[in-house]
Every structure is written in C-alpha cells, then in structure tokens.
C-alpha cells in the first residue's frame, strides 16, 4: 500500500458507479477448508466491506470474488437521491491517529495527493448518501445476490429520509422491506441521519428516536437479521443508553461510521465544493484507535446487559495485522472500507497469513 485505489477519487460518483471498480489484476484463489458462523450463516470468513465502497452489483461481486465474504451494498433509500458533486473523496494530511478530544476539529487535505501518494491513507468522504430509484437498486441487489459464492452473505444498508409529512421510522422500515424483497440476507440501518425528532445531532446519539426506528424495522423484516450502524459517541454512558434501548430489536451493531471534522484545503478554505460540505466524515488509518475503543465499549455493554448481539468492527482496518487486532478485541466480524479501496487484496492476504500461521 498504497497502490491505485479501485475507486478513482479523481472521477465523479457516477463515473465510478458506471465504470468501476478499477481492478484489472487476476483474482487470487483461496482454498476454504472450514467455515465460521456469523449470525447463523456459515461463512468463509468474518471479513467484509462496510456500507460505502460497494456502489452496485459489479462492485459487490468483484470484492466478493476477492474474498470479502460479508459485503455491504452501499446505503440505499426509498427513492432516488443524487450524489454530491465531485470530489467525493480526498486524501488527508494526517499521519497520526486521531485522538478522541480532536473529533469535530479541523483537518487539512494533503497537497497534491494523487494516485502516487505514499503516506498512510486517511480520507474524507462526502457523498450525501445517493440512491438509485428502488426499482433499479432492487434489480441490482438481486443480481449481486445471485452472483455471490458459497459461504458469502449479502448485507444491504438502508437509510430513511426525513421530510414533510414523512414518518421517518416508517420510511426506514419500507426501505428495509424492499431490501429483503430484493435478496438482502441481513439488513443494516444507517443511523447517521439528522435527528428530525429532537432536531439535534444524528439519530445514533438518541436512544428513544433510534430505538423507535429499529423496533419498527425489526417488525417489518421479521426473521432477517438487523444491524444498526453507529457513529462515534464519546460519552460512554450515552453509548450505553443507545445500545440498551436498541438491543431488544437488533441482531448486531456495526461500528463505527466516519468521524466528523471540518475539512479544509492547505490554504484554509473549505476543501469540498458547495454548501454544507465544510463538515465531512473522516475514515481510514487515523481512525483505528477511536474505532477500536468504541468496539471495546460495545463488547462490554453487550456483556453487562446479557445480550448476544454481534459487534462488527469497522474503522481503520488497513492491514492483516489491523484485522487481527480487531478480532483479538472480541468482535464477531471486521470490515474495511478505505483499506480495501486501496488494497483490494487485503482479504486474500489476511487469509494467506492465517494459512501460514496455522
Ligand atoms: C467511499 C465511502 C463511502 C461511504 N458511504 C457510506 C454509506 O453510504 N453508508 C454508511 O453507513 N457508511 C458509509 N461509509 C462509511 C464506512 O462504512 C465506514 O464506516 C468508514 O469508512 C470507516 O471505515 P474505514 O476506516 O475502513 O474506511 C463510507 C465510507 C467510504 C470510504
């Protein structure tokens, strides 16, 4: 690492959707000799890609073939929504781990960071959660599901859209039902959505609003396992409240989403063009420490509450060693977004090192 990413950050979301993933090498073959259990599914590995880099079935199928056995189809909605204009991903000038107290502050993008960037990869991403129309994404989810191999499980991420006269929980539930109809074997709801009920922050920080949604989604999808995707909560007692409120309705927690920062150009002006984009999400190498500390807290909360929901560790998993670090915390699965974009052979290398060490 780094090599040319499979997502071309110099192109628009649409171009990446239509032409990607940009991966031309031969796909190495693994020999699977034993399967593991994840939420009742027999899987080749408990390694996946979280919601984001897998824009459509072509992306899902390439990464599934590369050995990411738990691919999450990028967040969809109950109606069409456009993407923010390019650029949508920018490399940050950040070679050290982010500390909790720095979250919400300001970060600079790296000057002249193109495909030849050789530092650690931490990026900001800002898409605005675009979605195809449900007819289109449902047909595409069906295609993704049909093309996946043995021991692989398709997860679809869904978000509700606040609006005049919209019952947000109902919109989440409708999206989740559509995902299951299309073939999702597990549904994930992205709770990084503005909290229209209290008007404050995001849903994932609000025990009542988030659990109202997870309860409604669970009723809508029945037996299909439900994951909630959490952002970072620095106050452990608030995190506990949110998780305990949601626990009766869910089968798992995927954590963490991107960390919010103000992202500026080297001259201090906003890095991303257009209104409302000064604050954007940061992911990749520099968030690993914060992400792992939230994963540990989630494992403790699960134990304390006597629950058995799975914890999916997400954030800064860039290398096979990072993946092992997550598993040694006690997470049930690990997912890599930024790492897998820059190193599509990450799953293969993790598997190979496991064989050598076995
Ligand atoms: C290109 C890109 C797009 C993303 N889009 C979504 C999304 O649509 N929904 C979501 O829940 N998270 C999204 N994320 C966040 C990731 O799922 C993940 O939580 C975050 O990137 C941290 O993992 P990482 O450090 O491995 O990148 C996106 C991340 C990236 C890099």
XYZ file of C-alpha atoms in Angstrom, residues 97-98 232 285-294 315 326:
15
model
C -4.012 8.532 14.993
C -6.896 10.892 15.770
C -18.837 7.582 17.371
C -5.838 4.630 9.101
C -6.162 7.571 11.508
C -9.498 6.492 12.993
C -8.430 2.985 14.044
C -7.753 3.844 17.706
C -11.076 5.624 18.240
C -12.941 2.913 16.319
C -11.347 0.139 18.355
C -12.116 1.860 21.637
C -15.803 2.119 20.689
C -12.695 1.770 11.104
C -9.928 -6.232 15.930
